[in-house]
Amino acid sequence: MSYLEYQQTIRFKVGCLQYSNPIINIIINMLKNWIVTTQAVKNGTDGVMIRERYLLSTTHTNHKTTEKIIPIAGDKNTSKTIAIIGEKFKLDQKLNNKKGGRPLSSYAVEYCLTLPKGHRPTSQQWRSIVADCCYALAKLTKLNKDELTQYKSQIRAVLHQQPQIGHKGAGDHVHLIIGKVVGNRVLKELQQKKATQLIKQAFNAAALKHVGLDHKEYKPHELNRGKRLETWKYQQQKVGEAQHTMKVIKKLQEQADKWFKAVAEHDSKQQKRQLNRLLKTFDELSSCSLTTEQKEQTDALKLKISSQRN
């Protein structure tokens, strides 16, 4: 086989790998969860009231494209209640804690429940979704009857309806703020990883139950003639992994090109050098997340190189 034929073979095999992006394939095949982000509302009363003003602001720079802001649960008095309960707990903490210690500085946790563009539940559907999510979190924290009553009084939710056309920005989403202080304890579980995992599951189930949206069947809209996918908060870790995989595959292609050329030219020194590099790159690629097609093509390339060595 001539060098040109070798080159065409390797570019066909590795070229297919290079332009098959794992993150795109993962997202197209199945979305793991609807998007939920979690953050503590810091800075005590000031932090709670700043978030309250933000949720309702029609002039904030982040809301330039927001079409409508709709209260889903509670009102500004709910935020005041969260702040008052937090301040009371902080005062009691100061009076009763003779050993000192860090005073409570976060009175609430905020979750953002986001759906992709193209889906617009009604306000009532969002209320049902929020209710299911809050119920799941209440079960997690094992509230007694009195605590549950106080917990319900500290639920604030606001819907932001976003433009449904175009690829910039998120889709419709609800900001859900829940007070962390009930009775004489702080619900630390609300900002732990297990709470985020739980509310994602609850959001998935509620969206399916009340709206008929199944995250497993969702496929992002293709934009710009299919070259780009709708960009709405993909997990940064997976994007980074995909970029790393593509970098390794590109390196593999360059090394394979040089090895096949060395074989065609009977350059044993260059063959040995590039083969050692190829083996290291194959080893590096084994720790990457590959699609089934990519794995099959990589295995075929290994077999091709092995046959040429023999």
PDB file of C-alpha atoms in Angstrom:
ATOM      1  CA  MET A   1       0.000   0.000   0.000  1.00  0.00           C
ATOM      2  CA  SER A   2       1.347   3.428  -0.922  1.00  0.00           C
ATOM      3  CA  TYR A   3       1.899   6.244   1.555  1.00  0.00           C
ATOM      4  CA  LEU A   4      -1.043   8.112   0.019  1.00  0.00           C
ATOM      5  CA  GLU A   5      -3.313   5.118   0.644  1.00  0.00           C
ATOM      6  CA  TYR A   6      -2.003   4.843   4.216  1.00  0.00           C
ATOM      7  CA  GLN A   7      -2.687   8.527   4.756  1.00  0.00           C
ATOM      8  CA  GLN A   8      -6.235   8.282   3.392  1.00  0.00           C
ATOM      9  CA  THR A   9      -6.906   5.267   5.602  1.00  0.00           C
ATOM     10  CA  ILE A  10      -5.705   6.906   8.784  1.00  0.00           C
ATOM     11  CA  ARG A  11      -7.423  10.200   8.062  1.00  0.00           C
ATOM     12  CA  PHE A  12     -10.686   8.402   7.409  1.00  0.00           C
ATOM     13  CA  LYS A  13     -10.499   6.430  10.635  1.00  0.00           C
ATOM     14  CA  VAL A  14      -9.157   9.105  12.959  1.00  0.00           C
ATOM     15  CA  GLY A  15     -10.896  11.939  11.149  1.00  0.00           C
ATOM     16  CA  CYS A  16     -14.235  10.367  12.020  1.00  0.00           C
ATOM     17  CA  LEU A  17     -13.100  10.300  15.630  1.00  0.00           C
ATOM     18  CA  GLN A  18     -11.954  13.873  15.591  1.00  0.00           C
ATOM     19  CA  TYR A  19     -15.277  15.349  14.545  1.00  0.00           C
ATOM     20  CA  SER A  20     -17.511  13.142  16.655  1.00  0.00           C
ATOM     21  CA  ASN A  21     -17.844  15.164  19.835  1.00  0.00           C
ATOM     22  CA  PRO A  22     -18.700  13.031  22.914  1.00  0.00           C
ATOM     23  CA  ILE A  23     -20.547  15.831  24.728  1.00  0.00           C
ATOM     24  CA  ILE A  24     -22.850  16.385  21.748  1.00  0.00           C
ATOM     25  CA  ASN A  25     -23.612  12.684  21.472  1.00  0.00           C
ATOM     26  CA  ILE A  26     -24.308  12.429  25.209  1.00  0.00           C
ATOM     27  CA  ILE A  27     -26.691  15.386  25.151  1.00  0.00           C
ATOM     28  CA  ILE A  28     -28.506  14.287  21.988  1.00  0.00           C
ATOM     29  CA  ASN A  29     -29.054  10.755  23.238  1.00  0.00           C
ATOM     30  CA  MET A  30     -30.329  11.633  26.695  1.00  0.00           C
ATOM     31  CA  LEU A  31     -30.389  14.566  29.082  1.00  0.00           C
ATOM     32  CA  LYS A  32     -29.523  13.308  32.560  1.00  0.00           C
ATOM     33  CA  ASN A  33     -31.619  15.900  34.429  1.00  0.00           C
ATOM     34  CA  TRP A  34     -33.436  19.157  33.931  1.00  0.00           C
ATOM     35  CA  ILE A  35     -31.126  21.918  35.098  1.00  0.00           C
ATOM     36  CA  VAL A  36     -31.063  22.801  38.807  1.00  0.00           C
ATOM     37  CA  THR A  37     -28.495  25.066  40.455  1.00  0.00           C
ATOM     38  CA  THR A  38     -28.079  25.587  44.197  1.00  0.00           C
ATOM     39  CA  GLN A  39     -26.547  28.462  46.149  1.00  0.00           C
ATOM     40  CA  ALA A  40     -26.683  29.740  49.702  1.00  0.00           C
ATOM     41  CA  VAL A  41     -28.221  33.183  50.139  1.00  0.00           C
ATOM     42  CA  LYS A  42     -25.411  34.887  52.051  1.00  0.00           C
ATOM     43  CA  ASN A  43     -25.083  38.131  54.045  1.00  0.00           C
ATOM     44  CA  GLY A  44     -28.020  37.607  56.367  1.00  0.00           C
ATOM     45  CA  THR A  45     -31.016  39.938  56.026  1.00  0.00           C
ATOM     46  CA  ASP A  46     -29.300  42.092  53.396  1.00  0.00           C
ATOM     47  CA  GLY A  47     -28.702  39.044  51.219  1.00  0.00           C
ATOM     48  CA  VAL A  48     -32.305  37.870  51.449  1.00  0.00           C
ATOM     49  CA  MET A  49     -33.752  41.276  50.570  1.00  0.00           C
ATOM     50  CA  ILE A  50     -31.274  41.800  47.733  1.00  0.00           C
ATOM     51  CA  ARG A  51     -32.458  38.531  46.199  1.00  0.00           C
ATOM     52  CA  GLU A  52     -36.093  39.587  46.691  1.00  0.00           C
ATOM     53  CA  ARG A  53     -35.501  42.845  44.802  1.00  0.00           C
ATOM     54  CA  TYR A  54     -33.564  41.020  42.112  1.00  0.00           C
ATOM     55  CA  LEU A  55     -36.334  38.482  41.495  1.00  0.00           C
ATOM     56  CA  LEU A  56     -38.906  41.193  40.847  1.00  0.00           C
ATOM     57  CA  SER A  57     -36.702  43.726  39.062  1.00  0.00           C
ATOM     58  CA  THR A  58     -37.660  44.428  35.454  1.00  0.00           C
ATOM     59  CA  THR A  59     -34.726  46.803  34.960  1.00  0.00           C
ATOM     60  CA  HIS A  60     -31.869  44.571  36.117  1.00  0.00           C
ATOM     61  CA  THR A  61     -29.274  43.943  33.399  1.00  0.00           C
ATOM     62  CA  ASN A  62     -29.890  40.188  33.634  1.00  0.00           C
ATOM     63  CA  HIS A  63     -33.555  40.729  32.843  1.00  0.00           C
ATOM     64  CA  LYS A  64     -33.206  42.735  29.644  1.00  0.00           C
ATOM     65  CA  THR A  65     -34.726  39.925  27.620  1.00  0.00           C
ATOM     66  CA  THR A  66     -37.062  38.564  30.319  1.00  0.00           C
ATOM     67  CA  GLU A  67     -40.592  38.667  28.913  1.00  0.00           C
ATOM     68  CA  LYS A  68     -42.559  38.331  32.144  1.00  0.00           C
ATOM     69  CA  ILE A  69     -41.956  37.981  35.884  1.00  0.00           C
ATOM     70  CA  ILE A  70     -44.627  35.990  37.714  1.00  0.00           C
ATOM     71  CA  PRO A  71     -44.836  35.241  41.468  1.00  0.00           C
ATOM     72  CA  ILE A  72     -45.362  31.523  42.053  1.00  0.00           C
ATOM     73  CA  ALA A  73     -45.185  31.217  45.837  1.00  0.00           C
ATOM     74  CA  GLY A  74     -45.063  33.777  48.636  1.00  0.00           C
ATOM     75  CA  ASP A  75     -44.434  37.514  48.290  1.00  0.00           C
ATOM     76  CA  LYS A  76     -42.045  40.149  49.620  1.00  0.00           C
ATOM     77  CA  ASN A  77     -43.405  39.521  53.117  1.00  0.00           C
ATOM     78  CA  THR A  78     -42.199  35.930  52.811  1.00  0.00           C
ATOM     79  CA  SER A  79     -38.659  37.189  52.322  1.00  0.00           C
ATOM     80  CA  LYS A  80     -39.097  39.446  55.341  1.00  0.00           C
ATOM     81  CA  THR A  81     -40.239  36.424  57.354  1.00  0.00           C
ATOM     82  CA  ILE A  82     -37.123  34.514  56.329  1.00  0.00           C
ATOM     83  CA  ALA A  83     -34.979  37.463  57.422  1.00  0.00           C
ATOM     84  CA  ILE A  84     -36.780  37.940  60.754  1.00  0.00           C
ATOM     85  CA  ILE A  85     -36.560  34.252  61.678  1.00  0.00           C
ATOM     86  CA  GLY A  86     -32.893  34.239  60.718  1.00  0.00           C
ATOM     87  CA  GLU A  87     -32.127  37.340  62.793  1.00  0.00           C
ATOM     88  CA  LYS A  88     -33.943  35.901  65.817  1.00  0.00           C
ATOM     89  CA  PHE A  89     -31.961  32.665  65.555  1.00  0.00           C
ATOM     90  CA  LYS A  90     -28.721  34.620  65.223  1.00  0.00           C
ATOM     91  CA  LEU A  91     -29.527  36.668  68.339  1.00  0.00           C
ATOM     92  CA  ASP A  92     -30.422  33.556  70.367  1.00  0.00           C
ATOM     93  CA  GLN A  93     -27.240  31.938  69.118  1.00  0.00           C
ATOM     94  CA  LYS A  94     -25.215  34.872  70.395  1.00  0.00           C
ATOM     95  CA  LEU A  95     -26.933  34.947  73.779  1.00  0.00           C
ATOM     96  CA  ASN A  96     -26.773  31.217  74.415  1.00  0.00           C
ATOM     97  CA  ASN A  97     -23.418  30.323  72.920  1.00  0.00           C
ATOM     98  CA  LYS A  98     -20.932  31.029  75.700  1.00  0.00           C
ATOM     99  CA  LYS A  99     -18.115  29.360  73.800  1.00  0.00           C
ATOM    100  CA  GLY A 100     -18.415  31.757  70.904  1.00  0.00           C
ATOM    101  CA  GLY A 101     -18.426  30.336  67.369  1.00  0.00           C
ATOM    102  CA  ARG A 102     -19.331  31.674  63.995  1.00  0.00           C
ATOM    103  CA  PRO A 103     -22.745  33.411  63.894  1.00  0.00           C
ATOM    104  CA  LEU A 104     -25.264  32.357  61.249  1.00  0.00           C
ATOM    105  CA  SER A 105     -24.749  34.439  58.092  1.00  0.00           C
ATOM    106  CA  SER A 106     -26.968  32.613  55.598  1.00  0.00           C
ATOM    107  CA  TYR A 107     -30.704  32.450  56.262  1.00  0.00           C
ATOM    108  CA  ALA A 108     -31.845  30.752  53.075  1.00  0.00           C
ATOM    109  CA  VAL A 109     -30.947  28.566  50.114  1.00  0.00           C
ATOM    110  CA  GLU A 110     -31.855  29.402  46.526  1.00  0.00           C
ATOM    111  CA  TYR A 111     -32.539  26.857  43.821  1.00  0.00           C
ATOM    112  CA  CYS A 112     -32.993  27.735  40.166  1.00  0.00           C
ATOM    113  CA  LEU A 113     -35.181  25.285  38.224  1.00  0.00           C
ATOM    114  CA  THR A 114     -34.625  25.706  34.491  1.00  0.00           C
ATOM    115  CA  LEU A 115     -36.283  24.246  31.414  1.00  0.00           C
ATOM    116  CA  PRO A 116     -34.818  24.539  27.897  1.00  0.00           C
ATOM    117  CA  LYS A 117     -36.254  26.897  25.351  1.00  0.00           C
ATOM    118  CA  GLY A 118     -39.332  25.660  23.541  1.00  0.00           C
ATOM    119  CA  HIS A 119     -41.116  24.599  26.736  1.00  0.00           C
ATOM    120  CA  ARG A 120     -43.445  26.941  28.639  1.00  0.00           C
ATOM    121  CA  PRO A 121     -45.477  25.445  31.479  1.00  0.00           C
ATOM    122  CA  THR A 122     -48.348  27.541  32.803  1.00  0.00           C
ATOM    123  CA  SER A 123     -48.058  29.368  36.102  1.00  0.00           C
ATOM    124  CA  GLN A 124     -50.231  26.714  37.746  1.00  0.00           C
ATOM    125  CA  GLN A 125     -48.064  23.927  36.370  1.00  0.00           C
ATOM    126  CA  TRP A 126     -44.992  25.647  37.802  1.00  0.00           C
ATOM    127  CA  ARG A 127     -46.775  25.949  41.183  1.00  0.00           C
ATOM    128  CA  SER A 128     -47.360  22.205  41.153  1.00  0.00           C
ATOM    129  CA  ILE A 129     -43.729  21.558  40.215  1.00  0.00           C
ATOM    130  CA  VAL A 130     -42.465  23.826  43.002  1.00  0.00           C
ATOM    131  CA  ALA A 131     -44.811  22.209  45.519  1.00  0.00           C
ATOM    132  CA  ASP A 132     -43.489  18.735  44.661  1.00  0.00           C
ATOM    133  CA  CYS A 133     -39.871  19.890  44.941  1.00  0.00           C
ATOM    134  CA  CYS A 134     -40.481  21.573  48.304  1.00  0.00           C
ATOM    135  CA  TYR A 135     -42.257  18.475  49.610  1.00  0.00           C
ATOM    136  CA  ALA A 136     -39.290  16.294  48.639  1.00  0.00           C
ATOM    137  CA  LEU A 137     -36.897  18.612  50.488  1.00  0.00           C
ATOM    138  CA  ALA A 138     -39.173  18.656  53.524  1.00  0.00           C
ATOM    139  CA  LYS A 139     -39.032  14.864  53.676  1.00  0.00           C
ATOM    140  CA  LEU A 140     -35.251  14.975  53.425  1.00  0.00           C
ATOM    141  CA  THR A 141     -34.973  17.283  56.454  1.00  0.00           C
ATOM    142  CA  LYS A 142     -37.423  15.170  58.533  1.00  0.00           C
ATOM    143  CA  LEU A 143     -39.484  18.078  59.825  1.00  0.00           C
ATOM    144  CA  ASN A 144     -41.962  17.684  62.653  1.00  0.00           C
ATOM    145  CA  LYS A 145     -45.427  19.235  62.465  1.00  0.00           C
ATOM    146  CA  ASP A 146     -44.460  22.645  63.890  1.00  0.00           C
ATOM    147  CA  GLU A 147     -41.281  22.816  61.814  1.00  0.00           C
ATOM    148  CA  LEU A 148     -43.219  21.951  58.663  1.00  0.00           C
ATOM    149  CA  THR A 149     -45.612  24.850  59.270  1.00  0.00           C
ATOM    150  CA  GLN A 150     -42.712  27.280  59.642  1.00  0.00           C
ATOM    151  CA  TYR A 151     -40.937  25.743  56.639  1.00  0.00           C
ATOM    152  CA  LYS A 152     -43.997  26.372  54.436  1.00  0.00           C
ATOM    153  CA  SER A 153     -44.121  30.001  55.553  1.00  0.00           C
ATOM    154  CA  GLN A 154     -40.571  30.527  54.209  1.00  0.00           C
ATOM    155  CA  ILE A 155     -41.030  29.435  50.603  1.00  0.00           C
ATOM    156  CA  ARG A 156     -40.584  32.140  47.987  1.00  0.00           C
ATOM    157  CA  ALA A 157     -40.704  31.345  44.258  1.00  0.00           C
ATOM    158  CA  VAL A 158     -40.718  33.610  41.202  1.00  0.00           C
ATOM    159  CA  LEU A 159     -41.011  32.585  37.540  1.00  0.00           C
ATOM    160  CA  HIS A 160     -38.978  34.331  34.858  1.00  0.00           C
ATOM    161  CA  GLN A 161     -40.331  33.725  31.368  1.00  0.00           C
ATOM    162  CA  GLN A 162     -37.608  34.032  28.745  1.00  0.00           C
ATOM    163  CA  PRO A 163     -37.655  34.376  24.921  1.00  0.00           C
ATOM    164  CA  GLN A 164     -38.250  30.993  23.311  1.00  0.00           C
ATOM    165  CA  ILE A 165     -36.405  31.854  20.076  1.00  0.00           C
ATOM    166  CA  GLY A 166     -32.647  32.040  19.611  1.00  0.00           C
ATOM    167  CA  HIS A 167     -29.761  30.193  21.248  1.00  0.00           C
ATOM    168  CA  LYS A 168     -28.559  32.807  23.739  1.00  0.00           C
ATOM    169  CA  GLY A 169     -29.687  32.712  27.349  1.00  0.00           C
ATOM    170  CA  ALA A 170     -31.669  30.183  29.358  1.00  0.00           C
ATOM    171  CA  GLY A 171     -35.270  29.115  28.945  1.00  0.00           C
ATOM    172  CA  ASP A 172     -38.089  29.716  31.433  1.00  0.00           C
ATOM    173  CA  HIS A 173     -36.923  29.230  35.014  1.00  0.00           C
ATOM    174  CA  VAL A 174     -38.102  29.556  38.594  1.00  0.00           C
ATOM    175  CA  HIS A 175     -36.029  31.016  41.403  1.00  0.00           C
ATOM    176  CA  LEU A 176     -36.974  29.102  44.549  1.00  0.00           C
ATOM    177  CA  ILE A 177     -35.818  30.499  47.913  1.00  0.00           C
ATOM    178  CA  ILE A 178     -36.360  28.447  51.069  1.00  0.00           C
ATOM    179  CA  GLY A 179     -35.576  29.607  54.599  1.00  0.00           C
ATOM    180  CA  LYS A 180     -32.965  27.486  56.382  1.00  0.00           C
ATOM    181  CA  VAL A 181     -34.050  28.187  59.967  1.00  0.00           C
ATOM    182  CA  VAL A 182     -36.990  26.275  61.468  1.00  0.00           C
ATOM    183  CA  GLY A 183     -37.637  26.061  65.181  1.00  0.00           C
ATOM    184  CA  ASN A 184     -34.303  25.906  66.931  1.00  0.00           C
ATOM    185  CA  ARG A 185     -32.268  24.354  64.131  1.00  0.00           C
ATOM    186  CA  VAL A 186     -30.676  25.185  60.787  1.00  0.00           C
ATOM    187  CA  LEU A 187     -31.551  22.938  57.841  1.00  0.00           C
ATOM    188  CA  LYS A 188     -27.984  22.436  56.679  1.00  0.00           C
ATOM    189  CA  GLU A 189     -29.119  19.592  54.422  1.00  0.00           C
ATOM    190  CA  LEU A 190     -30.742  22.091  52.051  1.00  0.00           C
ATOM    191  CA  GLN A 191     -27.415  23.207  50.603  1.00  0.00           C
ATOM    192  CA  GLN A 192     -25.708  19.840  50.648  1.00  0.00           C
ATOM    193  CA  LYS A 193     -25.101  17.747  47.558  1.00  0.00           C
ATOM    194  CA  LYS A 194     -27.779  15.226  48.499  1.00  0.00           C
ATOM    195  CA  ALA A 195     -30.424  17.989  48.476  1.00  0.00           C
ATOM    196  CA  THR A 196     -29.393  19.117  44.995  1.00  0.00           C
ATOM    197  CA  GLN A 197     -29.539  15.538  43.746  1.00  0.00           C
ATOM    198  CA  LEU A 198     -32.944  15.058  45.349  1.00  0.00           C
ATOM    199  CA  ILE A 199     -34.486  18.236  43.952  1.00  0.00           C
ATOM    200  CA  LYS A 200     -33.212  17.320  40.478  1.00  0.00           C
ATOM    201  CA  GLN A 201     -35.031  14.008  40.742  1.00  0.00           C
ATOM    202  CA  ALA A 202     -38.144  15.735  42.078  1.00  0.00           C
ATOM    203  CA  PHE A 203     -37.989  18.317  39.268  1.00  0.00           C
ATOM    204  CA  ASN A 204     -37.677  15.544  36.668  1.00  0.00           C
ATOM    205  CA  ALA A 205     -40.675  13.682  38.090  1.00  0.00           C
ATOM    206  CA  ALA A 206     -42.794  16.814  38.545  1.00  0.00           C
ATOM    207  CA  ALA A 207     -42.132  18.085  35.009  1.00  0.00           C
ATOM    208  CA  LEU A 208     -43.214  14.710  33.641  1.00  0.00           C
ATOM    209  CA  LYS A 209     -46.251  14.480  35.931  1.00  0.00           C
ATOM    210  CA  HIS A 210     -47.624  17.996  35.529  1.00  0.00           C
ATOM    211  CA  VAL A 211     -46.365  19.049  32.096  1.00  0.00           C
ATOM    212  CA  GLY A 212     -45.599  15.788  30.300  1.00  0.00           C
ATOM    213  CA  LEU A 213     -41.918  16.713  29.767  1.00  0.00           C
ATOM    214  CA  ASP A 214     -39.499  13.781  29.919  1.00  0.00           C
ATOM    215  CA  HIS A 215     -35.859  14.834  30.270  1.00  0.00           C
ATOM    216  CA  LYS A 216     -34.786  11.495  28.784  1.00  0.00           C
ATOM    217  CA  GLU A 217     -36.540  12.271  25.505  1.00  0.00           C
ATOM    218  CA  TYR A 218     -35.409  15.881  25.182  1.00  0.00           C
ATOM    219  CA  LYS A 219     -33.169  16.778  22.244  1.00  0.00           C
ATOM    220  CA  PRO A 220     -31.667  20.284  22.042  1.00  0.00           C
ATOM    221  CA  HIS A 221     -32.583  22.333  18.993  1.00  0.00           C
ATOM    222  CA  GLU A 222     -29.855  22.445  16.333  1.00  0.00           C
ATOM    223  CA  LEU A 223     -28.745  25.898  15.307  1.00  0.00           C
ATOM    224  CA  ASN A 224     -26.662  27.397  12.488  1.00  0.00           C
ATOM    225  CA  ARG A 225     -27.199  24.540  10.011  1.00  0.00           C
ATOM    226  CA  GLY A 226     -26.560  21.885  12.628  1.00  0.00           C
ATOM    227  CA  LYS A 227     -23.036  23.004  13.515  1.00  0.00           C
ATOM    228  CA  ARG A 228     -23.943  24.241  16.958  1.00  0.00           C
ATOM    229  CA  LEU A 229     -26.364  23.084  19.595  1.00  0.00           C
ATOM    230  CA  GLU A 230     -28.550  25.257  21.787  1.00  0.00           C
ATOM    231  CA  THR A 231     -26.248  26.612  24.483  1.00  0.00           C
ATOM    232  CA  TRP A 232     -28.035  26.541  27.805  1.00  0.00           C
ATOM    233  CA  LYS A 233     -25.956  25.640  30.816  1.00  0.00           C
ATOM    234  CA  TYR A 234     -24.305  22.419  29.759  1.00  0.00           C
ATOM    235  CA  GLN A 235     -22.265  20.907  32.556  1.00  0.00           C
ATOM    236  CA  GLN A 236     -18.854  22.500  32.393  1.00  0.00           C
ATOM    237  CA  GLN A 237     -17.101  19.385  33.530  1.00  0.00           C
ATOM    238  CA  LYS A 238     -18.407  17.344  30.595  1.00  0.00           C
ATOM    239  CA  VAL A 239     -17.519  20.084  28.153  1.00  0.00           C
ATOM    240  CA  GLY A 240     -13.978  20.090  29.514  1.00  0.00           C
ATOM    241  CA  GLU A 241     -13.762  16.312  29.234  1.00  0.00           C
ATOM    242  CA  ALA A 242     -14.956  16.450  25.633  1.00  0.00           C
ATOM    243  CA  GLN A 243     -12.387  19.104  24.741  1.00  0.00           C
ATOM    244  CA  HIS A 244      -9.640  17.010  26.292  1.00  0.00           C
ATOM    245  CA  THR A 245     -10.775  13.948  24.323  1.00  0.00           C
ATOM    246  CA  MET A 246     -10.704  15.879  21.062  1.00  0.00           C
ATOM    247  CA  LYS A 247      -7.190  17.130  21.845  1.00  0.00           C
ATOM    248  CA  VAL A 248      -5.960  13.570  22.452  1.00  0.00           C
ATOM    249  CA  ILE A 249      -7.608  12.334  19.247  1.00  0.00           C
ATOM    250  CA  LYS A 250      -5.987  15.113  17.233  1.00  0.00           C
ATOM    251  CA  LYS A 251      -2.602  14.144  18.665  1.00  0.00           C
ATOM    252  CA  LEU A 252      -3.299  10.506  17.779  1.00  0.00           C
ATOM    253  CA  GLN A 253      -4.047  11.463  14.183  1.00  0.00           C
ATOM    254  CA  GLU A 254      -0.809  13.419  13.803  1.00  0.00           C
ATOM    255  CA  GLN A 255       1.264  10.598  15.279  1.00  0.00           C
ATOM    256  CA  ALA A 256      -0.448   7.948  13.140  1.00  0.00           C
ATOM    257  CA  ASP A 257       0.191  10.035  10.014  1.00  0.00           C
ATOM    258  CA  LYS A 258       3.893  10.120  10.815  1.00  0.00           C
ATOM    259  CA  TRP A 259       4.027   6.402  11.633  1.00  0.00           C
ATOM    260  CA  PHE A 260       2.327   5.335   8.392  1.00  0.00           C
ATOM    261  CA  LYS A 261       4.637   7.617   6.432  1.00  0.00           C
ATOM    262  CA  ALA A 262       7.658   6.072   8.151  1.00  0.00           C
ATOM    263  CA  VAL A 263       6.372   2.572   7.280  1.00  0.00           C
ATOM    264  CA  ALA A 264       5.923   3.545   3.634  1.00  0.00           C
ATOM    265  CA  GLU A 265       9.415   5.025   3.535  1.00  0.00           C
ATOM    266  CA  HIS A 266      10.998   2.117   5.493  1.00  0.00           C
ATOM    267  CA  ASP A 267      12.318   4.544   8.102  1.00  0.00           C
ATOM    268  CA  SER A 268      12.774   2.197  11.069  1.00  0.00           C
ATOM    269  CA  LYS A 269      14.060   4.867  13.438  1.00  0.00           C
ATOM    270  CA  GLN A 270      11.040   7.094  12.851  1.00  0.00           C
ATOM    271  CA  GLN A 271       8.701   4.067  13.040  1.00  0.00           C
ATOM    272  CA  LYS A 272      10.003   3.192  16.505  1.00  0.00           C
ATOM    273  CA  ARG A 273       9.795   6.791  17.721  1.00  0.00           C
ATOM    274  CA  GLN A 274       6.213   7.306  16.523  1.00  0.00           C
ATOM    275  CA  LEU A 275       5.100   3.858  17.695  1.00  0.00           C
ATOM    276  CA  ASN A 276       6.201   4.641  21.254  1.00  0.00           C
ATOM    277  CA  ARG A 277       4.256   7.901  21.084  1.00  0.00           C
ATOM    278  CA  LEU A 278       1.199   6.136  19.660  1.00  0.00           C
ATOM    279  CA  LEU A 279       1.187   3.579  22.457  1.00  0.00           C
ATOM    280  CA  LYS A 280       1.277   6.348  25.067  1.00  0.00           C
ATOM    281  CA  THR A 281      -1.542   8.200  23.319  1.00  0.00           C
ATOM    282  CA  PHE A 282      -3.670   5.053  23.061  1.00  0.00           C
ATOM    283  CA  ASP A 283      -3.153   4.593  26.790  1.00  0.00           C
ATOM    284  CA  GLU A 284      -4.180   8.205  27.440  1.00  0.00           C
ATOM    285  CA  LEU A 285      -7.237   7.800  25.223  1.00  0.00           C
ATOM    286  CA  SER A 286      -8.347   4.744  27.198  1.00  0.00           C
ATOM    287  CA  SER A 287      -9.186   7.017  30.151  1.00  0.00           C
ATOM    288  CA  CYS A 288     -11.330   9.310  27.984  1.00  0.00           C
ATOM    289  CA  SER A 289     -15.079   9.015  27.493  1.00  0.00           C
ATOM    290  CA  LEU A 290     -15.563   7.720  23.936  1.00  0.00           C
ATOM    291  CA  THR A 291     -18.721   6.999  21.995  1.00  0.00           C
ATOM    292  CA  THR A 292     -19.295   3.449  20.766  1.00  0.00           C
ATOM    293  CA  GLU A 293     -18.340   4.508  17.240  1.00  0.00           C
ATOM    294  CA  GLN A 294     -15.147   6.166  18.438  1.00  0.00           C
ATOM    295  CA  LYS A 295     -14.139   3.101  20.433  1.00  0.00           C
ATOM    296  CA  GLU A 296     -14.751   0.810  17.457  1.00  0.00           C
ATOM    297  CA  GLN A 297     -12.668   3.057  15.207  1.00  0.00           C
ATOM    298  CA  THR A 298      -9.874   3.287  17.774  1.00  0.00           C
ATOM    299  CA  ASP A 299      -9.784  -0.493  18.114  1.00  0.00           C
ATOM    300  CA  ALA A 300      -9.701  -0.852  14.323  1.00  0.00           C
ATOM    301  CA  LEU A 301      -6.777   1.565  14.158  1.00  0.00           C
ATOM    302  CA  LYS A 302      -4.893  -0.418  16.814  1.00  0.00           C
ATOM    303  CA  LEU A 303      -5.478  -3.580  14.810  1.00  0.00           C
ATOM    304  CA  LYS A 304      -4.278  -1.903  11.617  1.00  0.00           C
ATOM    305  CA  ILE A 305      -1.072  -0.699  13.264  1.00  0.00           C
ATOM    306  CA  SER A 306      -0.504  -4.123  14.871  1.00  0.00           C
ATOM    307  CA  SER A 307      -0.845  -5.893  11.515  1.00  0.00           C
ATOM    308  CA  GLN A 308       1.628  -3.517   9.894  1.00  0.00           C
ATOM    309  CA  ARG A 309       4.152  -4.115  12.695  1.00  0.00           C
ATOM    310  CA  ASN A 310       3.909  -7.837  12.085  1.00  0.00           C
TER     311      ASN A 310
END
